[in-house]
XYZ file of C-alpha atoms in Angstrom:
670
model
C 0.000 0.000 0.000
C 2.874 2.356 0.766
C 4.326 1.830 -2.699
C 0.905 2.376 -4.279
C 0.534 5.699 -2.481
C 3.954 6.770 -3.729
C 2.960 5.955 -7.285
C -0.332 7.826 -6.912
C 1.492 10.860 -5.614
C 3.814 10.803 -8.581
C 1.030 10.612 -11.153
C -0.924 13.577 -9.838
C 1.075 16.173 -11.700
C 4.534 16.602 -10.196
C 6.977 17.598 -12.900
C 9.852 15.204 -13.249
C 12.231 18.086 -13.871
C 12.257 18.577 -10.129
C 12.856 14.881 -9.414
C 16.022 15.305 -7.319
C 14.034 16.950 -4.530
C 10.375 16.051 -4.895
C 10.139 12.594 -6.405
C 13.242 10.703 -5.602
C 11.198 7.823 -4.158
C 8.660 7.707 -6.990
C 8.775 4.339 -8.772
C 6.473 2.483 -11.100
C 6.494 -1.229 -11.660
C 4.421 -4.113 -13.014
C 3.216 -4.668 -9.453
C 1.549 -1.276 -9.468
C -0.145 -1.982 -12.793
C -1.119 -5.419 -11.479
C -2.569 -3.913 -8.316
C -4.607 -1.441 -10.347
C -5.841 -4.137 -12.756
C -6.688 -6.564 -9.955
C -8.495 -3.907 -7.928
C -10.471 -2.671 -10.936
C -11.345 -6.177 -12.130
C -12.377 -7.254 -8.636
C -14.409 -4.087 -8.122
C -16.285 -4.615 -11.389
C -16.891 -8.216 -10.359
C -18.343 -7.236 -6.989
C -20.546 -4.632 -8.671
C -21.809 -7.208 -11.173
C -20.474 -5.265 -14.144
C -18.997 -8.372 -15.765
C -22.250 -10.345 -15.554
C -23.892 -9.138 -18.808
C -20.774 -10.162 -20.709
C -20.643 -13.493 -18.884
C -24.215 -14.185 -19.979
C -23.265 -13.515 -23.568
C -20.327 -15.896 -23.139
C -22.712 -18.500 -21.650
C -24.846 -18.328 -24.774
C -21.783 -18.457 -27.001
C -20.534 -21.644 -25.334
C -23.817 -23.408 -26.107
C -23.807 -22.279 -29.719
C -20.169 -23.381 -30.130
C -20.881 -26.787 -28.616
C -23.934 -27.160 -30.828
C -21.751 -26.492 -33.880
C -18.835 -28.732 -32.846
C -20.112 -31.416 -30.474
C -23.942 -31.406 -30.270
C -25.605 -33.578 -27.639
C -29.072 -35.140 -27.590
C -31.991 -34.568 -25.300
C -32.823 -37.451 -22.979
C -35.079 -39.930 -24.785
C -37.059 -40.589 -21.586
C -38.769 -37.205 -21.949
C -41.711 -36.671 -24.330
C -43.785 -33.520 -24.836
C -47.435 -33.755 -25.869
C -48.010 -30.391 -27.484
C -51.211 -28.399 -27.728
C -50.159 -27.098 -31.126
C -51.904 -25.496 -34.111
C -53.333 -28.805 -35.476
C -54.771 -29.563 -32.023
C -56.447 -26.156 -31.862
C -57.852 -26.714 -35.346
C -59.246 -30.078 -34.255
C -60.688 -29.176 -30.846
C -61.243 -25.445 -30.869
C -59.648 -22.448 -29.246
C -57.800 -22.629 -25.955
C -58.639 -23.030 -23.062
C -60.351 -26.382 -23.354
C -62.733 -28.101 -20.997
C -61.045 -30.503 -18.603
C -62.836 -33.397 -20.204
C -60.274 -33.034 -22.985
C -57.442 -33.729 -20.522
C -59.407 -36.590 -19.000
C -59.680 -38.095 -22.493
C -55.902 -37.820 -22.880
C -55.321 -39.640 -19.582
C -57.754 -42.361 -20.601
C -55.887 -42.778 -23.881
C -52.524 -42.972 -22.136
C -53.578 -45.424 -19.448
C -53.079 -48.541 -21.621
C -49.777 -47.162 -22.907
C -48.444 -46.856 -19.334
C -46.185 -43.782 -19.286
C -44.240 -43.590 -16.014
C -45.262 -40.019 -15.150
C -47.531 -37.372 -16.677
C -47.130 -33.676 -15.920
C -49.463 -30.882 -16.968
C -47.733 -27.542 -17.516
C -51.181 -25.924 -17.444
C -52.540 -23.999 -14.475
C -56.031 -25.189 -13.411
C -56.952 -22.797 -10.626
C -60.639 -22.219 -11.410
C -63.359 -24.780 -10.688
C -65.285 -25.993 -13.717
C -68.251 -28.358 -14.240
C -65.965 -30.995 -15.760
C -63.500 -31.237 -12.869
C -64.992 -34.529 -11.675
C -64.172 -36.246 -14.982
C -60.574 -35.074 -14.807
C -60.231 -36.073 -11.151
C -61.498 -39.550 -11.925
C -59.000 -39.953 -14.776
C -56.184 -38.766 -12.473
C -57.277 -41.238 -9.804
C -57.103 -44.211 -12.154
C -53.836 -43.068 -13.743
C -52.096 -42.684 -10.406
C -49.028 -40.933 -11.910
C -50.217 -37.413 -12.681
C -48.579 -34.164 -11.559
C -50.448 -30.844 -11.829
C -48.990 -27.351 -11.811
C -49.091 -24.561 -9.272
C -47.652 -21.114 -9.811
C -47.630 -17.415 -9.022
C -49.325 -14.524 -10.786
C -47.418 -11.348 -11.812
C -48.320 -9.753 -8.467
C -46.808 -12.609 -6.484
C -50.087 -14.223 -5.487
C -50.083 -18.003 -5.258
C -52.049 -19.946 -7.888
C -53.052 -23.415 -6.682
C -54.937 -26.272 -8.323
C -58.714 -25.968 -7.965
C -59.973 -27.910 -4.899
C -62.676 -29.473 -7.072
C -59.903 -31.332 -8.861
C -57.553 -32.158 -5.973
C -60.171 -33.179 -3.413
C -61.741 -35.749 -5.730
C -58.508 -37.627 -6.511
C -58.212 -39.191 -3.010
C -54.564 -38.163 -2.849
C -53.584 -39.764 -6.162
C -52.202 -36.512 -7.554
C -49.042 -34.562 -6.961
C -48.496 -30.838 -7.414
C -45.334 -29.062 -8.525
C -44.614 -25.350 -9.013
C -43.768 -24.007 -12.462
C -42.259 -20.693 -11.365
C -39.003 -19.460 -12.856
C -37.306 -16.133 -13.403
C -35.488 -15.412 -16.668
C -32.414 -13.188 -16.727
C -32.709 -9.522 -17.592
C -32.058 -10.252 -21.267
C -35.017 -12.637 -21.306
C -33.010 -15.877 -21.573
C -33.739 -18.585 -18.996
C -30.415 -19.784 -17.648
C -31.344 -20.767 -14.098
C -33.975 -22.892 -12.402
C -34.759 -23.762 -8.817
C -36.099 -27.139 -7.726
C -37.989 -26.069 -4.581
C -39.815 -23.076 -3.202
C -39.043 -22.846 0.495
C -40.846 -20.422 2.819
C -40.087 -21.202 6.415
C -41.269 -24.737 7.099
C -43.251 -24.912 3.842
C -41.548 -26.679 0.946
C -43.048 -26.820 -2.542
C -41.266 -29.045 -5.079
C -41.048 -28.026 -8.704
C -42.977 -29.769 -11.469
C -39.747 -31.480 -12.543
C -38.970 -32.786 -9.051
C -42.506 -34.088 -8.570
C -42.386 -35.782 -11.970
C -39.009 -37.345 -11.240
C -40.282 -38.663 -7.904
C -43.371 -40.095 -9.622
C -41.193 -41.560 -12.367
C -38.968 -43.401 -9.891
C -41.971 -44.684 -7.955
C -43.636 -45.983 -11.118
C -40.548 -47.774 -12.393
C -39.769 -49.319 -9.016
C -43.062 -51.265 -9.157
C -42.516 -52.716 -12.626
C -41.555 -56.318 -13.256
C -39.393 -56.427 -16.383
C -37.030 -59.058 -17.850
C -34.151 -56.608 -17.576
C -33.682 -54.028 -14.815
C -34.666 -50.481 -15.787
C -32.000 -47.856 -15.268
C -33.054 -45.693 -12.352
C -31.644 -42.246 -11.570
C -30.017 -42.214 -8.146
C -30.667 -38.606 -7.254
C -32.692 -38.806 -4.035
C -29.855 -37.816 -1.726
C -28.588 -35.036 -3.955
C -31.731 -33.323 -5.186
C -34.767 -34.650 -3.333
C -33.665 -34.608 0.277
C -31.972 -31.202 0.415
C -34.625 -28.652 -0.567
C -32.843 -25.750 1.117
C -29.793 -26.294 -1.082
C -31.836 -26.028 -4.294
C -34.426 -23.431 -3.312
C -35.252 -20.156 -5.016
C -32.276 -18.643 -3.191
C -29.877 -21.138 -4.776
C -30.904 -21.681 -8.400
C -29.076 -24.124 -10.625
C -27.518 -23.265 -13.959
C -29.271 -25.034 -16.806
C -27.236 -27.053 -19.252
C -29.464 -26.764 -22.294
C -28.963 -29.892 -24.443
C -29.851 -28.080 -27.659
C -32.734 -26.721 -29.687
C -36.168 -27.486 -28.280
C -37.876 -27.875 -31.636
C -37.441 -31.276 -33.253
C -35.301 -31.195 -36.402
C -34.825 -34.546 -38.137
C -32.690 -32.981 -40.884
C -29.795 -32.310 -38.552
C -26.789 -34.654 -38.479
C -27.656 -35.385 -34.856
C -31.406 -35.438 -34.063
C -32.164 -32.233 -32.206
C -35.022 -31.205 -30.002
C -37.252 -32.945 -27.499
C -39.490 -35.717 -28.789
C -42.729 -33.813 -29.317
C -46.119 -35.328 -30.263
C -49.252 -33.428 -31.226
C -52.115 -33.646 -28.720
C -54.566 -34.289 -31.565
C -52.461 -37.186 -32.917
C -52.275 -38.892 -29.534
C -56.009 -38.918 -28.717
C -57.275 -39.436 -32.246
C -59.491 -42.512 -32.670
C -57.163 -43.811 -35.353
C -53.974 -42.960 -33.448
C -50.883 -44.757 -34.680
C -50.027 -47.553 -32.206
C -46.317 -47.053 -32.888
C -46.663 -43.395 -31.994
C -48.348 -44.245 -28.697
C -45.773 -46.916 -27.980
C -43.140 -44.137 -27.724
C -44.775 -43.077 -24.470
C -44.338 -46.284 -22.513
C -42.305 -45.795 -19.320
C -41.565 -42.206 -20.320
C -42.004 -38.892 -18.537
C -44.739 -37.067 -20.415
C -45.123 -33.292 -20.285
C -48.366 -31.761 -21.527
C -48.280 -28.095 -22.487
C -49.204 -25.639 -25.189
C -46.762 -24.832 -27.965
C -49.053 -23.106 -30.474
C -47.479 -19.810 -31.525
C -50.733 -17.932 -31.020
C -50.895 -19.017 -27.376
C -47.194 -18.822 -26.517
C -46.716 -15.420 -28.128
C -49.503 -13.876 -26.047
C -48.571 -15.420 -22.709
C -45.976 -14.949 -19.998
C -44.908 -18.531 -20.591
C -42.807 -17.657 -23.650
C -39.343 -19.120 -23.184
C -36.029 -17.896 -24.555
C -33.030 -20.223 -24.559
C -29.467 -19.871 -25.883
C -30.799 -21.499 -29.057
C -34.124 -19.623 -29.322
C -33.344 -16.008 -28.526
C -35.286 -14.008 -31.088
C -38.257 -16.344 -31.591
C -39.228 -17.763 -28.197
C -40.289 -21.329 -27.631
C -42.875 -22.757 -25.213
C -42.351 -22.768 -21.462
C -43.040 -26.510 -21.258
C -39.523 -27.067 -22.607
C -38.033 -25.412 -19.543
C -39.334 -28.298 -17.442
C -38.077 -30.723 -20.061
C -34.593 -29.169 -19.719
C -34.712 -29.410 -15.915
C -35.753 -33.073 -16.178
C -32.980 -33.733 -18.688
C -30.411 -32.236 -16.320
C -31.832 -34.163 -13.371
C -31.878 -37.488 -15.188
C -28.322 -37.076 -16.458
C -26.893 -35.102 -13.544
C -25.570 -32.435 -15.916
C -26.482 -29.122 -14.401
C -23.682 -26.650 -14.940
C -21.451 -25.892 -11.977
C -20.100 -22.386 -11.593
C -17.096 -21.163 -9.650
C -17.999 -19.792 -6.260
C -17.867 -15.990 -5.838
C -14.761 -16.305 -3.657
C -12.960 -18.497 -6.187
C -13.916 -16.138 -9.014
C -12.673 -13.130 -7.038
C -9.362 -14.874 -6.315
C -9.038 -15.809 -9.996
C -9.598 -12.223 -11.151
C -7.088 -10.820 -8.645
C -4.484 -13.406 -9.621
C -4.942 -12.751 -13.331
C -4.624 -9.012 -12.759
C -1.184 -9.435 -11.211
C 0.061 -12.238 -13.452
C -0.967 -10.526 -16.684
C 0.833 -7.315 -15.708
C 4.005 -9.249 -14.918
C 3.794 -11.078 -18.244
C 3.184 -7.923 -20.264
C 5.778 -5.758 -18.552
C 9.028 -6.735 -20.304
C 7.456 -7.013 -23.767
C 7.296 -4.776 -26.797
C 3.994 -3.467 -28.130
C 3.820 -6.121 -30.861
C 4.667 -8.866 -28.405
C 1.960 -7.649 -26.059
C -0.562 -7.623 -28.873
C 0.292 -11.204 -29.782
C 0.236 -12.217 -26.132
C -3.204 -10.757 -25.452
C -4.606 -12.483 -28.541
C -2.991 -15.729 -27.371
C -4.352 -15.289 -23.848
C -7.869 -14.693 -25.149
C -7.750 -17.763 -27.398
C -6.181 -19.925 -24.694
C -8.660 -18.889 -22.022
C -11.612 -19.418 -24.376
C -10.273 -22.911 -25.133
C -9.917 -23.659 -21.419
C -13.424 -22.323 -20.757
C -14.875 -24.426 -23.561
C -13.122 -27.559 -22.318
C -14.404 -26.913 -18.790
C -17.889 -26.272 -20.174
C -17.925 -29.668 -21.865
C -17.123 -31.254 -18.507
C -19.927 -29.338 -16.779
C -17.941 -26.506 -15.213
C -18.724 -22.984 -16.348
C -15.764 -20.764 -15.575
C -15.907 -17.000 -16.127
C -14.690 -15.718 -19.461
C -15.374 -11.980 -19.559
C -13.907 -11.147 -16.128
C -10.509 -12.873 -16.601
C -10.060 -11.625 -20.172
C -11.262 -8.143 -19.229
C -8.893 -8.030 -16.272
C -6.008 -9.118 -18.524
C -6.856 -6.240 -20.838
C -6.915 -3.913 -17.841
C -3.438 -5.159 -16.915
C -2.235 -4.468 -20.455
C -3.801 -1.005 -20.444
C -2.266 -0.291 -17.046
C 1.212 -1.290 -18.193
C 0.841 0.737 -21.387
C -0.439 3.785 -19.499
C 2.284 3.695 -16.876
C 5.042 3.162 -19.423
C 3.762 5.887 -21.726
C 3.613 8.303 -18.820
C 6.976 7.139 -17.533
C 8.488 7.432 -21.008
C 7.115 10.934 -21.517
C 8.339 12.169 -18.162
C 11.731 10.558 -18.740
C 12.072 12.370 -22.053
C 10.839 15.603 -20.450
C 13.442 15.217 -17.757
C 16.284 14.949 -20.251
C 14.983 17.952 -22.205
C 17.164 16.910 -25.154
C 16.386 16.157 -28.780
C 16.443 12.443 -29.558
C 15.829 10.381 -32.644
C 13.046 7.801 -32.288
C 15.693 5.060 -32.284
C 17.663 6.749 -29.508
C 14.494 7.403 -27.516
C 13.579 3.720 -27.755
C 17.066 2.758 -26.685
C 17.039 5.074 -23.673
C 13.644 3.709 -22.663
C 14.888 0.128 -22.872
C 17.857 1.026 -20.657
C 16.067 3.345 -18.268
C 17.177 1.116 -15.404
C 20.765 2.220 -16.028
C 19.767 5.889 -15.794
C 17.186 6.021 -13.039
C 17.356 4.908 -9.446
C 14.265 5.512 -7.324
C 13.014 7.972 -9.936
C 16.204 10.044 -9.982
C 18.770 10.276 -12.764
C 22.058 9.074 -11.376
C 25.272 11.022 -12.094
C 27.436 9.235 -14.662
C 30.961 9.343 -15.999
C 30.857 8.777 -19.753
C 33.221 8.664 -22.692
C 31.570 10.538 -25.522
C 32.254 12.723 -28.511
C 31.021 16.302 -28.032
C 29.902 18.432 -30.971
C 29.733 22.223 -30.796
C 28.516 24.367 -33.676
C 28.075 28.139 -33.869
C 26.849 30.663 -36.466
C 29.417 33.157 -37.657
C 28.386 36.793 -37.366
C 25.110 36.061 -35.671
C 25.212 39.316 -33.696
C 25.242 41.490 -36.796
C 22.529 39.373 -38.414
C 20.287 39.674 -35.359
C 20.678 43.459 -35.414
C 19.453 43.666 -39.002
C 16.485 41.286 -38.857
C 13.273 42.010 -36.945
C 12.389 39.436 -34.317
C 9.418 38.039 -36.238
C 11.816 37.171 -39.086
C 14.903 36.310 -37.033
C 13.379 33.637 -34.853
C 11.710 31.621 -37.684
C 14.990 31.890 -39.628
C 16.997 30.639 -36.655
C 14.539 27.845 -35.915
C 14.754 26.586 -39.501
C 18.510 26.404 -39.100
C 18.258 24.625 -35.745
C 15.746 22.128 -37.116
C 17.895 21.248 -40.128
C 21.059 20.815 -38.051
C 19.250 18.877 -35.309
C 17.846 16.453 -37.864
C 21.375 15.705 -39.089
C 22.602 15.102 -35.544
C 19.718 12.849 -34.561
C 19.885 10.926 -37.843
C 23.380 9.791 -36.855
C 22.520 8.791 -33.311
C 23.453 11.967 -31.497
C 21.472 13.812 -28.863
C 21.138 17.602 -28.725
C 21.796 18.598 -25.153
C 21.011 22.276 -25.439
C 20.865 25.366 -27.623
C 23.052 28.204 -26.359
C 21.978 31.319 -28.218
C 22.866 30.444 -31.797
C 25.124 27.532 -30.768
C 24.273 23.842 -30.641
C 25.768 21.423 -28.134
C 25.317 17.717 -28.927
C 26.792 14.449 -27.718
C 27.452 11.061 -29.264
C 27.655 8.403 -26.563
C 25.277 9.918 -24.008
C 23.156 9.476 -21.989
C 23.856 5.714 -22.062
C 27.480 4.880 -21.421
C 29.485 3.249 -24.234
C 32.413 1.863 -22.212
C 34.080 -0.337 -24.840
C 36.751 0.995 -27.238
C 34.665 -0.210 -30.142
C 31.629 1.669 -28.882
C 33.598 4.897 -28.361
C 35.101 4.585 -31.854
C 31.701 4.156 -33.490
C 30.333 7.187 -31.645
C 33.252 9.324 -32.849
C 32.671 8.151 -36.430
C 28.961 8.997 -36.079
C 29.848 12.496 -34.839
C 32.081 13.158 -37.868
C 29.420 11.847 -40.246
C 26.842 14.093 -38.581
C 29.161 17.097 -38.978
C 29.628 16.389 -42.692
C 25.873 15.976 -43.071
C 25.370 19.357 -41.378
C 27.701 20.992 -43.888
C 25.854 19.452 -46.811
C 22.443 20.326 -45.418
C 23.563 23.902 -44.735
C 24.422 24.358 -48.410
C 20.858 23.394 -49.336
C 19.427 25.610 -46.593
C 21.492 28.599 -47.709
C 20.120 28.199 -51.238
C 16.612 28.401 -49.781
C 17.534 31.435 -47.658
C 19.097 33.248 -50.614
C 16.021 32.615 -52.764
C 13.853 34.137 -50.034
C 16.107 37.166 -49.514
C 17.243 36.010 -46.069
C 20.807 36.010 -44.741
C 22.860 32.900 -45.434
C 24.623 31.041 -42.627
C 28.288 30.343 -42.090
C 29.212 28.144 -39.158
C 31.965 26.109 -37.544
C 31.946 22.735 -35.826
C 34.262 21.489 -33.092
C 34.595 17.807 -32.127
C 36.375 16.333 -29.113
C 36.241 12.864 -27.545
C 36.821 12.344 -23.871
C 35.362 11.935 -20.419
C 32.300 13.909 -19.426
C 30.001 14.064 -16.440
C 26.257 13.714 -16.958
C 23.437 14.246 -14.515
C 20.673 16.462 -13.235
C 21.670 19.976 -12.196
C 19.706 22.978 -11.062
C 17.638 24.110 -8.116
C 14.710 22.582 -6.339
C 12.456 24.757 -8.496
C 13.907 23.687 -11.800
C 16.438 21.067 -12.753
C 17.523 19.613 -16.080
C 19.787 16.969 -17.502
C 23.156 18.372 -18.567
C 26.626 17.381 -19.753
C 29.713 19.136 -18.410
C 33.441 18.709 -17.959
C 36.698 19.467 -19.716
C 35.599 17.637 -22.875
C 32.719 20.077 -23.294
C 35.094 23.042 -22.929
C 37.559 21.658 -25.472
C 34.832 21.032 -28.064
C 33.544 24.598 -27.604
C 37.044 26.075 -28.040
C 37.688 23.986 -31.148
C 34.476 25.341 -32.647
C 35.686 28.861 -31.965
C 39.036 28.095 -33.624
C 37.305 27.170 -36.899
C 37.191 30.920 -37.568
C 40.957 30.756 -38.216
C 40.733 28.011 -40.844
C 41.856 28.984 -44.310
C 39.212 29.454 -46.955
C 40.447 26.495 -49.019
C 39.783 24.103 -46.127
C 37.013 21.776 -47.442
C 34.954 21.728 -44.257
C 34.664 24.180 -41.334
C 35.211 21.328 -38.894
C 38.007 20.938 -36.336
C 38.733 17.612 -34.610
C 40.863 17.101 -31.568
C 43.621 14.509 -31.598
C 41.477 12.274 -29.346
C 38.676 12.227 -31.905
C 41.080 11.870 -34.831
C 42.598 8.800 -33.183
C 39.228 7.017 -33.350
C 38.269 8.022 -36.898
C 41.578 8.182 -38.810
C 40.945 4.821 -40.510
C 37.626 6.054 -41.909
C 38.373 9.642 -42.983
C 41.201 11.500 -44.679
C 42.487 13.885 -42.050
C 44.883 16.808 -42.266
C 46.750 17.957 -39.160
C 46.535 21.694 -38.620
C 49.109 21.847 -35.863
C 48.649 21.839 -32.120
C 47.727 24.402 -29.507
C 48.039 24.892 -25.799
C 44.441 25.586 -24.859
C 43.955 27.851 -21.883
C 43.544 25.888 -18.688
C 44.984 22.627 -20.074
C 48.411 21.266 -19.274
C 48.621 19.170 -22.432
C 48.707 20.437 -25.971
C 45.779 19.647 -28.243
C 46.380 18.467 -31.787
C 44.041 19.901 -34.381
C 42.776 18.116 -37.477
C 40.536 18.960 -40.385
C 38.792 16.620 -42.796
C 40.043 16.355 -46.359
C 37.545 15.854 -49.154
C 36.938 12.146 -49.785
C 35.234 10.452 -52.746
C 33.606 7.959 -50.314
C 31.928 10.709 -48.331
C 28.509 10.235 -49.936
C 28.645 6.507 -49.271
C 29.397 7.088 -45.598
C 26.570 9.576 -45.221
C 24.107 7.022 -46.578
C 25.108 4.582 -43.857
C 21.933 2.965 -42.394
C 20.767 4.023 -38.962
C 21.401 0.575 -37.480
C 25.100 0.859 -38.387
C 25.368 4.479 -37.280
C 24.025 3.632 -33.867
C 26.337 0.623 -33.713
C 24.105 -1.815 -31.856
C 23.931 0.131 -28.601
C 22.909 -2.928 -26.651
C 26.111 -4.796 -27.449
C 28.249 -1.775 -26.741
C 26.564 -1.218 -23.397
C 26.884 -4.800 -22.237
C 30.254 -5.932 -23.612
């Protein structure tokens, strides 16, 4: 927490140019990004913000399984549908209860194991006695109870129940779809205090087991052993603890599919017809029969319309919900879901792990990693789904994305502030290199003083004072900035960094701010400095042509180069500090630049090199010694060299950036 507070303090607007005093303990790390991602992901989880996406993922898993590995509905379940042909045959719904009595009479010889009516019969009618008698003789009927939209209980009419002498069971048909209308959950019991009301599916399953247990058959009938799990623990499966439905597939029968889909569904009118097909009726023996309406005209105008992962736009009939619950009960394939605590722990872990994985990677690597993580996690989720475990998809993937965003945000901010702190002009390649090696520069958010070997470049405009007196400021400054921009581009193109502009002078370094300790590295930096100087001369010729065409003063300048030890670090006050280079090497380069004024006019280039620089570049350039001087303040004499014109100059100046920069990483680690 202490580290997190430090990071928060640093990101609230403190300028990194005052790092030595204000922010020396400010650090950022993958752990901070991980903490932010984990906290955000966990917070969204606790607020339920991931749930809409998880529901979409739930639907997607079913559709994917249906496309790759479809499963079949349990053959022990049959729906007798009050469909359009039945309405055409027997008139509009609702029907008299004699019609249901006739169905039970027809089914009695067929001997289904259990018959459930997904039809509420709360009002007393003159034909209740006929239905009660048929229920009595069937002995395996379950009727439905429910709740109206206001929450009032709807029970079976006493005129039906009281006349069955206890040979009828009742089960509730209540369920609550999710906010998007899809039914994903179901509860097996309604529990209110000491009162327990089983669902239609539970009552049917109990009746089914009781019916089969009394049969004498040549071969034993497979019986579901679910009493202990589902039938003796109502509190565990009440309305407060719904189960997640594992929908086997489409509810509507489709014989054209490669695997038969849908619940076996028979038309009510076909079953009770006088000339009913015996083979059709034979399908009902020892089965669980559900009776309900499926006609579009009835379903579309009722609250019993059912949406599943497979029927989202065009709803199906509510009777298939009970068929799905029975299928899950008979096959023990309800979906299990991770507990809230396990899900929370998973999200927190992924937040930290993803940030640690993303931290040392490039942008392209991170992009590939996040795509790989998404595909891998979806594959894991699908495999778990096939085994009956529904693990979250949206929350882990979303938290991984948060970790990636956190790392990107912190690094972008860190990179910007690091560049602001240096306050020097860098090429994109050099900026990338400095960022990759920021650990060598920063310690606890502060740039550490360094001793470097570098080649310093000083350039200065000749006669700038007289030019500035002649030009108005609104012309002078744009003119000067065009010059600075052209020269800076040449320096950066060869791997140098512009440390500062001093009036009309430019101070640049080759070999800073990352140390190049090897002789090979120092040599390559000196070569790059000479190439940059030659490029500046060539670019100045082009720029002067532009100035002359516009009636502006042309520029004459000199360049001094010296290689040696320098000090680098942050200097200034607590109000303002900046990165700077200083030392004897800087002074020598500045004096050499001033001495270019004494060069003869036939000298090809207005560039003076010290003996130290010439030593590193003499194998690559034709040099001419101009003598040696005792510079003020130095005990040793300084040899002076100029560059002779070389036919290979153009070839050197076209040297690719990768060669000019000389593989900084190798030079820094050799």
